[in-house]
Short mmCIF file of C-alpha atoms and ligand atoms in Angstrom, two decimals:
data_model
loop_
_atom_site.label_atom_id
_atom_site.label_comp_id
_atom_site.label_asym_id
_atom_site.label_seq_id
_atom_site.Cartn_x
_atom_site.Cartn_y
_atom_site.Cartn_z
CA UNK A 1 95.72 138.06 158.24
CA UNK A 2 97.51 135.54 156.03
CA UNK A 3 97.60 131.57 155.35
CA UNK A 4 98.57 129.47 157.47
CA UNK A 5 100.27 126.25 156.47
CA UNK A 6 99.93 123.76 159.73
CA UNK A 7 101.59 120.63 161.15
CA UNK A 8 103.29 119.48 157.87
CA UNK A 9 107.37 118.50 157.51
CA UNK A 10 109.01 120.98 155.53
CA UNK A 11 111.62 120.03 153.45
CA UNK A 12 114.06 121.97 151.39
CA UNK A 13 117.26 120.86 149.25
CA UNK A 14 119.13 120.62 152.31
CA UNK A 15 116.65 120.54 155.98
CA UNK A 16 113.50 118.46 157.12
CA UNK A 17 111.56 120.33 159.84
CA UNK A 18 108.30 120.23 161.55
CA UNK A 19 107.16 123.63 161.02
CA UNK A 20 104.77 126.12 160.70
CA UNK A 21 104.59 128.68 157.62
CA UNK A 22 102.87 131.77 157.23
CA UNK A 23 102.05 133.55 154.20
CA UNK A 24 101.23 137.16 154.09
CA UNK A 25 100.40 138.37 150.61
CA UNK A 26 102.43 136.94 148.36
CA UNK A 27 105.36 135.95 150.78
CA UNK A 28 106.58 133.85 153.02
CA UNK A 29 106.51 136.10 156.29
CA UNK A 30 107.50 133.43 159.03
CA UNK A 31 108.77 129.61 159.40
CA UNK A 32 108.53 128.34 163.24
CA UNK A 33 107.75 124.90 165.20
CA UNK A 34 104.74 126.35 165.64
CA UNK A 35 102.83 129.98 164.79
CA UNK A 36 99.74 131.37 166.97
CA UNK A 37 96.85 130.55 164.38
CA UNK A 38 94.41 133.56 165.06
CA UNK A 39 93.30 135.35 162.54
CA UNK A 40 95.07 133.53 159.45
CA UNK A 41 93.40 130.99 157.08
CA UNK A 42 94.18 127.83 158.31
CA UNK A 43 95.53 124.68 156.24
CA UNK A 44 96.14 121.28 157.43
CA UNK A 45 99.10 119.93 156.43
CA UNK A 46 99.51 117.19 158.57
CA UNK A 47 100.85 114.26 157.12
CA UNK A 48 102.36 115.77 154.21
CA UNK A 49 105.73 117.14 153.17
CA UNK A 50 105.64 120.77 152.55
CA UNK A 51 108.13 121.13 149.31
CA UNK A 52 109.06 124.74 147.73
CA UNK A 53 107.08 124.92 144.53
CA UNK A 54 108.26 123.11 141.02
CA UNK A 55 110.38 124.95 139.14
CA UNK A 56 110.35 123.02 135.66
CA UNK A 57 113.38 124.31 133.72
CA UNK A 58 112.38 122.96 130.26
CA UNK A 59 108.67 123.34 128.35
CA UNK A 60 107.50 124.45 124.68
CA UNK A 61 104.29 126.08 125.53
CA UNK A 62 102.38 127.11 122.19
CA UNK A 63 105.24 126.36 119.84
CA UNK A 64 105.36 126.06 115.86
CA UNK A 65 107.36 123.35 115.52
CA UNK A 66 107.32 119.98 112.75
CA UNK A 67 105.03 121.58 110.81
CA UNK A 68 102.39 122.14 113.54
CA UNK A 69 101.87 123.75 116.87
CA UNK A 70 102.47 122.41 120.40
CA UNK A 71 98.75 121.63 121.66
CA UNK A 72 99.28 122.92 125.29
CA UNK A 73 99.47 126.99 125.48
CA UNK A 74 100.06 129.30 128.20
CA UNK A 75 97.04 128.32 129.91
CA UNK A 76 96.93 124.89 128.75
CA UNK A 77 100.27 123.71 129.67
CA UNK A 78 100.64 125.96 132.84
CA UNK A 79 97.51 124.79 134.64
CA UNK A 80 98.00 121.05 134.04
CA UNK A 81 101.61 122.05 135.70
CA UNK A 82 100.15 123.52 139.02
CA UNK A 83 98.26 120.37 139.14
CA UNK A 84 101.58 118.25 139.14
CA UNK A 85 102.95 120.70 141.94
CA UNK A 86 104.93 123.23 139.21
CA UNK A 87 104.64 126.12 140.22
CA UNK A 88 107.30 127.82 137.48
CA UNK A 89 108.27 127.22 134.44
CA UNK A 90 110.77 128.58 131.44
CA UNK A 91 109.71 128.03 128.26
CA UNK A 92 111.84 128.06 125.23
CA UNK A 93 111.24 131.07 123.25
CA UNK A 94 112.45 130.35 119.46
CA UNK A 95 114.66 132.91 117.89
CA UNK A 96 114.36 132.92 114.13
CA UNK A 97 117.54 133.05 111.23
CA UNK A 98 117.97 136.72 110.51
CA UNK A 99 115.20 138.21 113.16
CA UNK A 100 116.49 139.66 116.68
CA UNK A 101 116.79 138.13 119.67
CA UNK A 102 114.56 140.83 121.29
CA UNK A 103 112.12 140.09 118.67
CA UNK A 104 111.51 136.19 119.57
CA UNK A 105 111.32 137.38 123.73
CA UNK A 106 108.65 140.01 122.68
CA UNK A 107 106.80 137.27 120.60
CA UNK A 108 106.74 134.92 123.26
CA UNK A 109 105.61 137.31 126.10
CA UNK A 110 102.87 138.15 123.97
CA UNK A 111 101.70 134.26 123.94
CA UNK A 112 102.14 133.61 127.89
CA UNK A 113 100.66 137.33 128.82
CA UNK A 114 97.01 137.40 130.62
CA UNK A 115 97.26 133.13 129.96
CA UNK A 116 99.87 131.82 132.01
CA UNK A 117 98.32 130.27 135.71
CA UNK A 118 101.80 130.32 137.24
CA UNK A 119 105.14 131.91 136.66
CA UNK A 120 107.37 131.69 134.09
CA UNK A 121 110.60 132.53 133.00
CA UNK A 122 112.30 132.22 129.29
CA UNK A 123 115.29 130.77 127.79
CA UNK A 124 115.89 131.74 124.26
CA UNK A 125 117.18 129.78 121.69
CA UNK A 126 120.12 131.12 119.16
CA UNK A 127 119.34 130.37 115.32
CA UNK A 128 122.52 132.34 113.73
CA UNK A 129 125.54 133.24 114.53
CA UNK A 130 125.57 137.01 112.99
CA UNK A 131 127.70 139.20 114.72
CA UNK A 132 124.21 141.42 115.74
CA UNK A 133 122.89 138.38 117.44
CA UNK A 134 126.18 137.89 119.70
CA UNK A 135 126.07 141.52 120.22
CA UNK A 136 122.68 141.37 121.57
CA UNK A 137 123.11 138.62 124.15
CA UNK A 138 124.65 140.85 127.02
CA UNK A 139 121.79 143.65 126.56
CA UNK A 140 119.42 140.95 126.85
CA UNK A 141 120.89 139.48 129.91
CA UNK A 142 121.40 142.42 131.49
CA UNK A 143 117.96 144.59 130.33
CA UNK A 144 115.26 141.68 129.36
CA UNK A 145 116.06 139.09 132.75
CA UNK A 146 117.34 136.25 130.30
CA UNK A 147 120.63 134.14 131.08
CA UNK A 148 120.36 131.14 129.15
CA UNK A 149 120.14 130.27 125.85
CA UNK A 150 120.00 127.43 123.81
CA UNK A 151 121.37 126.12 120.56
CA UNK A 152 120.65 122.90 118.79
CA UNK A 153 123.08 120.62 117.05
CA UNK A 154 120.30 118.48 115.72
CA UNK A 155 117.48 118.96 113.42
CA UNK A 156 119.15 120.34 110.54
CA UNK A 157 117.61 122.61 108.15
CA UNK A 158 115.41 123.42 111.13
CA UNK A 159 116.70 124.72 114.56
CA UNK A 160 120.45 123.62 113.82
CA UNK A 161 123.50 125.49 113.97
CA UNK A 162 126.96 124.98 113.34
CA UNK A 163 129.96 124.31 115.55
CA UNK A 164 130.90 128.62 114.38
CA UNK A 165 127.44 129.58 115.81
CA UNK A 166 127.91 127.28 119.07
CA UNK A 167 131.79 128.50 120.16
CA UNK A 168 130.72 132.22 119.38
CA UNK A 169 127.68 131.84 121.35
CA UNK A 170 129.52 130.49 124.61
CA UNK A 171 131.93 132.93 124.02
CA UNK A 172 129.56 135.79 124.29
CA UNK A 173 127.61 134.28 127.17
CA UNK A 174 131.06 133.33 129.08
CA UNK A 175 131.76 137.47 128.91
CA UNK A 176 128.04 138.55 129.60
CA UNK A 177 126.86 136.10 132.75
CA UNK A 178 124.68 133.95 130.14
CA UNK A 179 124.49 129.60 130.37
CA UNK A 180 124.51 127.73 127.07
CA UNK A 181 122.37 124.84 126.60
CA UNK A 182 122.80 122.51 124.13
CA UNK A 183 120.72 120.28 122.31
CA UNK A 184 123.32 117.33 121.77
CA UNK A 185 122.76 114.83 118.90
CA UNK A 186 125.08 114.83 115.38
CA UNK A 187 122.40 116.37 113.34
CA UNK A 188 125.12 115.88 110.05
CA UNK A 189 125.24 112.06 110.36
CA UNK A 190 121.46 111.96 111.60
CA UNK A 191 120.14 113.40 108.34
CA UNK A 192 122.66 111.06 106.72
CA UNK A 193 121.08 107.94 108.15
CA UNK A 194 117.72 108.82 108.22
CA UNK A 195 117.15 109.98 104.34
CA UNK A 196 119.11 106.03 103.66
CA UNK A 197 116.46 104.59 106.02
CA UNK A 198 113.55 106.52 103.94
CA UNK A 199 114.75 105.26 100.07
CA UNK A 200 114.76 101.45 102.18
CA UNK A 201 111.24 101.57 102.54
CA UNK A 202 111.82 102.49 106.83
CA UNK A 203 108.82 104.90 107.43
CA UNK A 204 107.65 103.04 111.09
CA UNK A 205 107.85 105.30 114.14
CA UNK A 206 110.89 102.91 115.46
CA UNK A 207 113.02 104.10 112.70
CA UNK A 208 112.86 106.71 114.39
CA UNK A 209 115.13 106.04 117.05
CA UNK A 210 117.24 103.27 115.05
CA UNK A 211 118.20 106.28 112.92
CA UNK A 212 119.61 108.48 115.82
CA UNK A 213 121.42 105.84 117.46
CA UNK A 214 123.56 106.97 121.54
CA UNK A 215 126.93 107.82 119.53
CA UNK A 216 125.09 111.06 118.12
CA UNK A 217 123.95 112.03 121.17
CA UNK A 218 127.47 110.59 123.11
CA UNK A 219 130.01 112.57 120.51
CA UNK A 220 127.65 115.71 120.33
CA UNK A 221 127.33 115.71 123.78
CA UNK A 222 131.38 115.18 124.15
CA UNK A 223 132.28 117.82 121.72
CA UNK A 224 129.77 120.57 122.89
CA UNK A 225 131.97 120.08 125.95
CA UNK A 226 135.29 120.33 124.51
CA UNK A 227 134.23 123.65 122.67
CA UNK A 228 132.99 124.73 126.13
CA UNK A 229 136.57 124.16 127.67
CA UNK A 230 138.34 125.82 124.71
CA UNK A 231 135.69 128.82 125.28
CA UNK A 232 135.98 128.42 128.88
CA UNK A 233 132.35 128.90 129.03
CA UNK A 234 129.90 126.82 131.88
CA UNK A 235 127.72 124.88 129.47
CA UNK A 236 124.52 122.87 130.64
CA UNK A 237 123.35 119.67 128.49
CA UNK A 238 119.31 119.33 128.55
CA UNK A 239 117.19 116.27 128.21
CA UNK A 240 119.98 113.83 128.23
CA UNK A 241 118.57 110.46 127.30
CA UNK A 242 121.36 107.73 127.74
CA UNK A 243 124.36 106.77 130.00
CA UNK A 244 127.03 107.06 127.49
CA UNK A 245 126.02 111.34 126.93
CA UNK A 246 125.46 111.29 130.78
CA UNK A 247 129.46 109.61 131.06
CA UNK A 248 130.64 112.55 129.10
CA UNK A 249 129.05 115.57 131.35
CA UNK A 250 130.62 113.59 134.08
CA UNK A 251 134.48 113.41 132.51
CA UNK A 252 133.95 117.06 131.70
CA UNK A 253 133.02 117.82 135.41
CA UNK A 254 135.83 115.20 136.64
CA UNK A 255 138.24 117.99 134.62
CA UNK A 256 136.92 120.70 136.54
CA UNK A 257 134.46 122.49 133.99
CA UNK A 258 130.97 123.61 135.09
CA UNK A 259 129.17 121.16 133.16
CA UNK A 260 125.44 120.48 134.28
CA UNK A 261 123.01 118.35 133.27
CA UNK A 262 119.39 117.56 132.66
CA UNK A 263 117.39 114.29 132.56
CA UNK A 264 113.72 113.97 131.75
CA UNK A 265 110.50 111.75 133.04
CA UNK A 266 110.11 109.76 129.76
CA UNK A 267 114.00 108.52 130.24
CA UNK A 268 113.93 107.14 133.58
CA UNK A 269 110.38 105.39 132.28
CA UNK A 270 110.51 104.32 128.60
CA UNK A 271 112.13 102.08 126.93
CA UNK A 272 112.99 101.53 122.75
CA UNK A 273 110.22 98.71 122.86
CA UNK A 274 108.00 101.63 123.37
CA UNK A 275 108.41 102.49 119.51
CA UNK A 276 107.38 98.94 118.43
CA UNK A 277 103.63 99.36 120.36
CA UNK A 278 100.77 98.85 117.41
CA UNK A 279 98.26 100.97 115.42
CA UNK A 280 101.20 103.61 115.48
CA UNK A 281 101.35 104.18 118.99
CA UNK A 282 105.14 104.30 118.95
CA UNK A 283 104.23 107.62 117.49
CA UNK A 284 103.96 109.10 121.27
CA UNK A 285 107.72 108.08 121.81
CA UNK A 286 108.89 110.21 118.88
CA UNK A 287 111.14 112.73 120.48
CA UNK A 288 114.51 113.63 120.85
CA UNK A 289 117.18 112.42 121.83
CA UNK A 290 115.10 109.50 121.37
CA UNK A 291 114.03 106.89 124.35
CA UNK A 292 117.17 104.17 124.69
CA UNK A 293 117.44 100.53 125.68
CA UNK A 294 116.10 100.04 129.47
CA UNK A 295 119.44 99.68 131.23
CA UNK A 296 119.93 103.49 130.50
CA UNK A 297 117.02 104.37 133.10
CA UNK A 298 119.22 102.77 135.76
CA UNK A 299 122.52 104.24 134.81
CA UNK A 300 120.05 108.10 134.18
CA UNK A 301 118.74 107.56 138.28
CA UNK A 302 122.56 107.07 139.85
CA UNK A 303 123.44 109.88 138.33
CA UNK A 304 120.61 111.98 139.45
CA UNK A 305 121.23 110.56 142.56
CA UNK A 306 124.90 111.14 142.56
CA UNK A 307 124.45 114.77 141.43
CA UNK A 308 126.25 114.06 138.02
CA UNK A 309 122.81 115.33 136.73
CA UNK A 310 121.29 118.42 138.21
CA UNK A 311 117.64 118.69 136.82
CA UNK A 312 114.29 117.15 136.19
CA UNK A 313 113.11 118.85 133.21
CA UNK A 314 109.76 117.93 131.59
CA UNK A 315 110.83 118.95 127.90
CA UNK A 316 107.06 118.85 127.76
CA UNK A 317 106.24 119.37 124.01
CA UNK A 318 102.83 118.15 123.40
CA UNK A 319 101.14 116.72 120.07
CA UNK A 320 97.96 114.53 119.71
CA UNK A 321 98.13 111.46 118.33
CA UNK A 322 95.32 112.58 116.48
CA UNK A 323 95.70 115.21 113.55
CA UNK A 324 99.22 115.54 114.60
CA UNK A 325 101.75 112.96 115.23
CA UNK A 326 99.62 111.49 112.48
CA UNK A 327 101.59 114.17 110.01
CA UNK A 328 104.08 111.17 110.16
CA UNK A 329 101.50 108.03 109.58
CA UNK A 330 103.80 107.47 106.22
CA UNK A 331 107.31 108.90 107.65
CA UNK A 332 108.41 108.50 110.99
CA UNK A 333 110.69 111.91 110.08
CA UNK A 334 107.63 114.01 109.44
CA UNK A 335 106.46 113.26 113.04
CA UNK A 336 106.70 116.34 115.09
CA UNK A 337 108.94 115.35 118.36
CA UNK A 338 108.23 115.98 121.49
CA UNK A 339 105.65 114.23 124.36
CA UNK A 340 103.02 115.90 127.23
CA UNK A 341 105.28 115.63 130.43
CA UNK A 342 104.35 118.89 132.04
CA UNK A 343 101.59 117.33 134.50
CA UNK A 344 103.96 114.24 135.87
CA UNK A 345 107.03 115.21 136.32
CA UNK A 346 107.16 116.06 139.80
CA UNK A 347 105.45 112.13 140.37
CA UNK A 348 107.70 110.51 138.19
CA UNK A 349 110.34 111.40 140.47
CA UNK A 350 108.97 110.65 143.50
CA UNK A 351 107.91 107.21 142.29
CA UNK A 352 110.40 106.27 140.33
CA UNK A 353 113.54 108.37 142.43
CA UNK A 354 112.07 108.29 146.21
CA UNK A 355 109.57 105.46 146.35
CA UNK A 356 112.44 103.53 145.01
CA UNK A 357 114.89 104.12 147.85
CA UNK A 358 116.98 105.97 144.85
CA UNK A 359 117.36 109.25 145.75
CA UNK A 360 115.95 111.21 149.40
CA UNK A 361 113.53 113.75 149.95
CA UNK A 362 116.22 116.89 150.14
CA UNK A 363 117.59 115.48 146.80
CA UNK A 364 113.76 115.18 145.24
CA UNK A 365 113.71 119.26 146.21
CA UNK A 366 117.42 120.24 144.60
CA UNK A 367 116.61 118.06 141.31
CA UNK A 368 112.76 119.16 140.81
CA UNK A 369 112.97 122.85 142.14
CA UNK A 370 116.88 124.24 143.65
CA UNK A 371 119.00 123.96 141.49
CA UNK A 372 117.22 124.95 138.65
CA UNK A 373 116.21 128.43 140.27
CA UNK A 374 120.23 128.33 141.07
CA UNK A 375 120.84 128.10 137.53
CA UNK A 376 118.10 130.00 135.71
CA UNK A 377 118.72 133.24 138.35
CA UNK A 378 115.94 132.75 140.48
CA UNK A 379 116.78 131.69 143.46
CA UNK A 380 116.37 132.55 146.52
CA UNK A 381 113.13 134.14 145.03
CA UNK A 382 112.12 130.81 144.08
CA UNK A 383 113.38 127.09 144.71
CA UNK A 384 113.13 127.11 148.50
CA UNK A 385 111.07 127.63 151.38
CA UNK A 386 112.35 130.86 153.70
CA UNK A 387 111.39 133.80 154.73
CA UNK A 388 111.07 136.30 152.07
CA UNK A 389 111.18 133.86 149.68
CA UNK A 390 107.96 133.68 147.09
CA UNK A 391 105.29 131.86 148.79
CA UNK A 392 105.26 129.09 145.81
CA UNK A 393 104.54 126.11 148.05
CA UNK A 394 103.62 122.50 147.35
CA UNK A 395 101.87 120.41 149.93
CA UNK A 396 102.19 116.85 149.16
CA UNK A 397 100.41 113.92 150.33
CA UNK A 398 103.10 110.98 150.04
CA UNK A 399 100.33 108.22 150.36
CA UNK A 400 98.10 109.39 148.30
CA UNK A 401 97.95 107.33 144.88
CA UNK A 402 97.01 107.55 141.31
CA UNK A 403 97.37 105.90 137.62
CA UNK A 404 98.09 108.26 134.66
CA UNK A 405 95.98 108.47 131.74
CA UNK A 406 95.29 110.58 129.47
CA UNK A 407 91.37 110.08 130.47
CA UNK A 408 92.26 112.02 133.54
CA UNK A 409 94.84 114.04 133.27
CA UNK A 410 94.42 118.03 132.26
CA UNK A 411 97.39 118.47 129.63
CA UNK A 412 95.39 119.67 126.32
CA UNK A 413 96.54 116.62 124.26
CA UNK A 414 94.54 112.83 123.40
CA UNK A 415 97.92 111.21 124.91
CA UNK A 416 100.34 109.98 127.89
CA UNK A 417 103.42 108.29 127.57
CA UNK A 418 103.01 107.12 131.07
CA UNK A 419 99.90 105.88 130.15
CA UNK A 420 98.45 103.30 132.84
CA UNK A 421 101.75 103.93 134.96
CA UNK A 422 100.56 103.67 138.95
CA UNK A 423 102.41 106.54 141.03
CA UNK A 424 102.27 107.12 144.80
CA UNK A 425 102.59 110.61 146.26
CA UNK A 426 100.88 113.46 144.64
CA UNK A 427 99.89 117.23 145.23
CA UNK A 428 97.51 117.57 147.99
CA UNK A 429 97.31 122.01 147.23
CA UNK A 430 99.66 124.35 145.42
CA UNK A 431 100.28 127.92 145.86
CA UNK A 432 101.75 130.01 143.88
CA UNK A 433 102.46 133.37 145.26
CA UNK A 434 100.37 132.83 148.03
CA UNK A 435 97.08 131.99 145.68
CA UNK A 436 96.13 128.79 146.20
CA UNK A 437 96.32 126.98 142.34
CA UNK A 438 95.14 123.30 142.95
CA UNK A 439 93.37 121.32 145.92
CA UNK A 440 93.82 118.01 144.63
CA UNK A 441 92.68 117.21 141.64
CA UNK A 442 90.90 120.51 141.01
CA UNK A 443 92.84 123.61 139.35
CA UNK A 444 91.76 126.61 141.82
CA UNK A 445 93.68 128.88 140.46
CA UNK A 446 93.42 131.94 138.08
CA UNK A 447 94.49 132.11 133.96
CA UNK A 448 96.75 134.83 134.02
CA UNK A 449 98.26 135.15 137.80
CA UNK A 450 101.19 133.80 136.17
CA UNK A 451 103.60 136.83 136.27
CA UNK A 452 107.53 136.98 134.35
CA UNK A 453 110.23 136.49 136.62
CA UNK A 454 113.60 137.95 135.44
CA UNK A 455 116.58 135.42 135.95
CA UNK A 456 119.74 137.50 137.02
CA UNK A 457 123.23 136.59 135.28
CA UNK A 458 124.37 133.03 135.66
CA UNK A 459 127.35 132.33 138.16
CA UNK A 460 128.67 129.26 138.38
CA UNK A 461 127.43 127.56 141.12
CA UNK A 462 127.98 124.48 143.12
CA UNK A 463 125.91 121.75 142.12
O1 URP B 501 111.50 115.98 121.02
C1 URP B 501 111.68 117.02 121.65
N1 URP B 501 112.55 117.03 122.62
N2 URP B 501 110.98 118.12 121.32
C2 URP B 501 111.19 119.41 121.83
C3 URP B 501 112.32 120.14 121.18
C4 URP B 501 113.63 119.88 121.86
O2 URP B 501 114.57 119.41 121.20
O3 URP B 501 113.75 120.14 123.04
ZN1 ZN B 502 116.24 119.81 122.36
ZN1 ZN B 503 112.89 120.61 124.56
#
């Protein structure tokens, strides 16, 4: 006795069939034209593509940061993803100066245990350079199920690190089968420009982004690559916001390194006139790299569709307007960064990548699912529908429309930055593991189903 999936197209990063699937406990046991139905659970799928799950490769679930906390948790944030057809997610778990790595993991499995609705993985973030932190990156790789980690070349006094920490960090990863990510803006020249904005009076929420203007993110970006090549390290670039950062990962890839790279849902969507919206509204816009001028959205999309850009990340880092963002009413620095972009992520693309002719349906499945279980260790557990494979399935209705709001959608936070956006195509049901987590609009699912999934070591693959 298992479920039956019926009569929908499946579609993977690379085939469209007609087919059948059957799930038997947590798997998927069979894929065929067409399966005898007796004795299974039966669901209609006609109509629909049949996608593997979302795998979202970048979220800050329950996470001090700006002088607050993220206001999605575990349960929170994970649910509202299931809704949007996630059915993973790694989360960013935030080493601290002078603590151990092992330390930060154990703090955040403690905040996603007996919470999280789906599954999750972590990346962890590096915050010194001290020769026990490098030494600790291959045992957690190889014992804790963690290949990536992150370091930030922004936000100084904060998460920042210096070019030392960053080269030793590839280094170690290169040796241990680890993938740096890099947060890519000059966080030197950024503090610069933004304490000389603050003693001219500039406190709105568009100074914001007129104080972290593309050539921070464009030479970050380019020399987080160089130091990769010197290293001889793979290196992978997350929520890249604008064409010229995008140009670099591509000349770094045209010279043979394996360079990825990661767009968002707010980039291909928002705009810098976002940040001059009344009554502080900009506020919702405040994150980094900030949102660019709206000729970077088209440049972002051929270069998703191109594969210069690997993944769809929702760098969903949620603060309400309300009690929060307003930390920054007076100083657009004191704003905590970040936006709720768990929920749409999946529709973003589809509207704004397949809708649009942009990109096809194999493509939607390699940028919102593949290759991120390629690159975070997970596939072919996750990120694809085949036998044996995790039965983390997303049925999706592609005529089936919607507007966002933040009156309707389930992210824990007073705010949207797609606020009033129309999308078409949406989750029809969700499983994960074989439980089924959402049935349209309605979360069916269970707080705490969500189990850890190790990543094995990073190889460099194809992408
Ligand atoms: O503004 C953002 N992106 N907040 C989350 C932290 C980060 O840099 O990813
Ligand atoms: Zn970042
Ligand atoms: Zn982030």
């Amino acid at each position: 006795m298992g479920t039956l999936i019926r009569g929908g197209t499946v579609v993977t990063a690379t085939d469209r069939n007609h087919a059948d699937i059957l799930i038997v406990d947590e798997r998927i046991a069979m894929l065929a034209e067409r399966i005898d139905p007796a004795g299974h659970d039966v669901v209609d799928a006609t109509g629909t593509y049949v996608f593997p799950g979302g795998i979202d490769p970048h979220t800050h679930l329950d996470m001090p940061f700006g002088g607050t906390v993220t206001a999605d948790d575990f349960e929170t944030g994970t649910r509202a993803a299931a809704l949007g057809g996630t059915t993973t997610i790694i989360d960013f778990a935030l080493h601290t100066k002078g603590d151990s790595l092992h330390n930060a993991l154990a703090t955040w499995h403690e905040k996603a245990r007996g919470k999280a609705c789906i599954d999750y993985g972590f990346h962890l973030t590096i915050a010194d350079g001290r020769d026990e932190t490098m030494a600790e990156i291959p045992k957690i790789i190889a014992e804790q199920g963690v290949n990536s980690f992150k370091v930030f070349m922004a936000y100084k006094h904060v998460l920042y690190v210096d070019d030392e920490t960053i080269f030793k960090t590839l280094q170690a990863c290169r040796d241990a089968g680890g993938l740096v990510q890099v947060h890519a803006e000059n966080g030197d020249v950024i503090e610069v420009i933004t304490r000389q904005a603050l003693a001219e009076g500039k406190t709105d929420p568009v100074w914001h982004a007129l104080t972290r203007p593309v050539e921070c993110e464009g030479e970050a970006t380019h020399r987080a690559i160089r130091l990769a090549e010197i290293a001889k390290a793979p290196l992978y670039v997350v929520h890249v916001s604008s064409a010229m950062a995008a140009d670099m990962i591509s000349d770094g890839r045209k010279r043979g390194l394996s360079i990825y790279g990661e767009t968002c849902p707010q980039y291909l969507v928002c705009d810098t006139e976002d940040y001059r919206r009344p009554n502080f509204e900009g506020a919702k816009y405040v994150l980094s790299p900030p949102i660019r001028d709206k000729w970077n959205q088209d440049v972002l999309l051929a270069k998703l569709k191109n594969m210069e850009l690997h993944t769809f990340g929702s760098d969903h880092c949620s603060f309400n307007l309300c009690g929060q963002k307003e930390l920054g009413k007076h100083d657009f620095s004191k704003i905590p960064n970040g936006a709720p972009t768990i929920e749409d992520r999946m529709s973003i693309l589809y509207e704004v990548g397949v809708n649009s002719g942009a990109i096809g349906l194999n493509q939607f499945v390699a940028l919102s699912s593949t290759n991120a279980a390629k690159l975070f260790g997970l596939f072919p557990r996750k990120g694809t529908i085949a036998v044996g494979s995790d039965a983390d399935v997303l049925i999706w209705d592609p005529n089936a429309e919607r507007t966002i709001s933040a009156s309707s959608h389930h992210m824990n936070v007073d705010n949207n930055v797609f606020e009033g956006m129309r999308v078409k195509g949406r989750p029809r049901a969700v499983f994960s593991r074989g439980l089924k987590v959402a049935e349209g609009n309605t979360f069916t699912g269970r707080k705490g189903h969500g189990a850890f999934q190790r990543a094995e070591k990073f190889y460099p693959v194809q992408l």
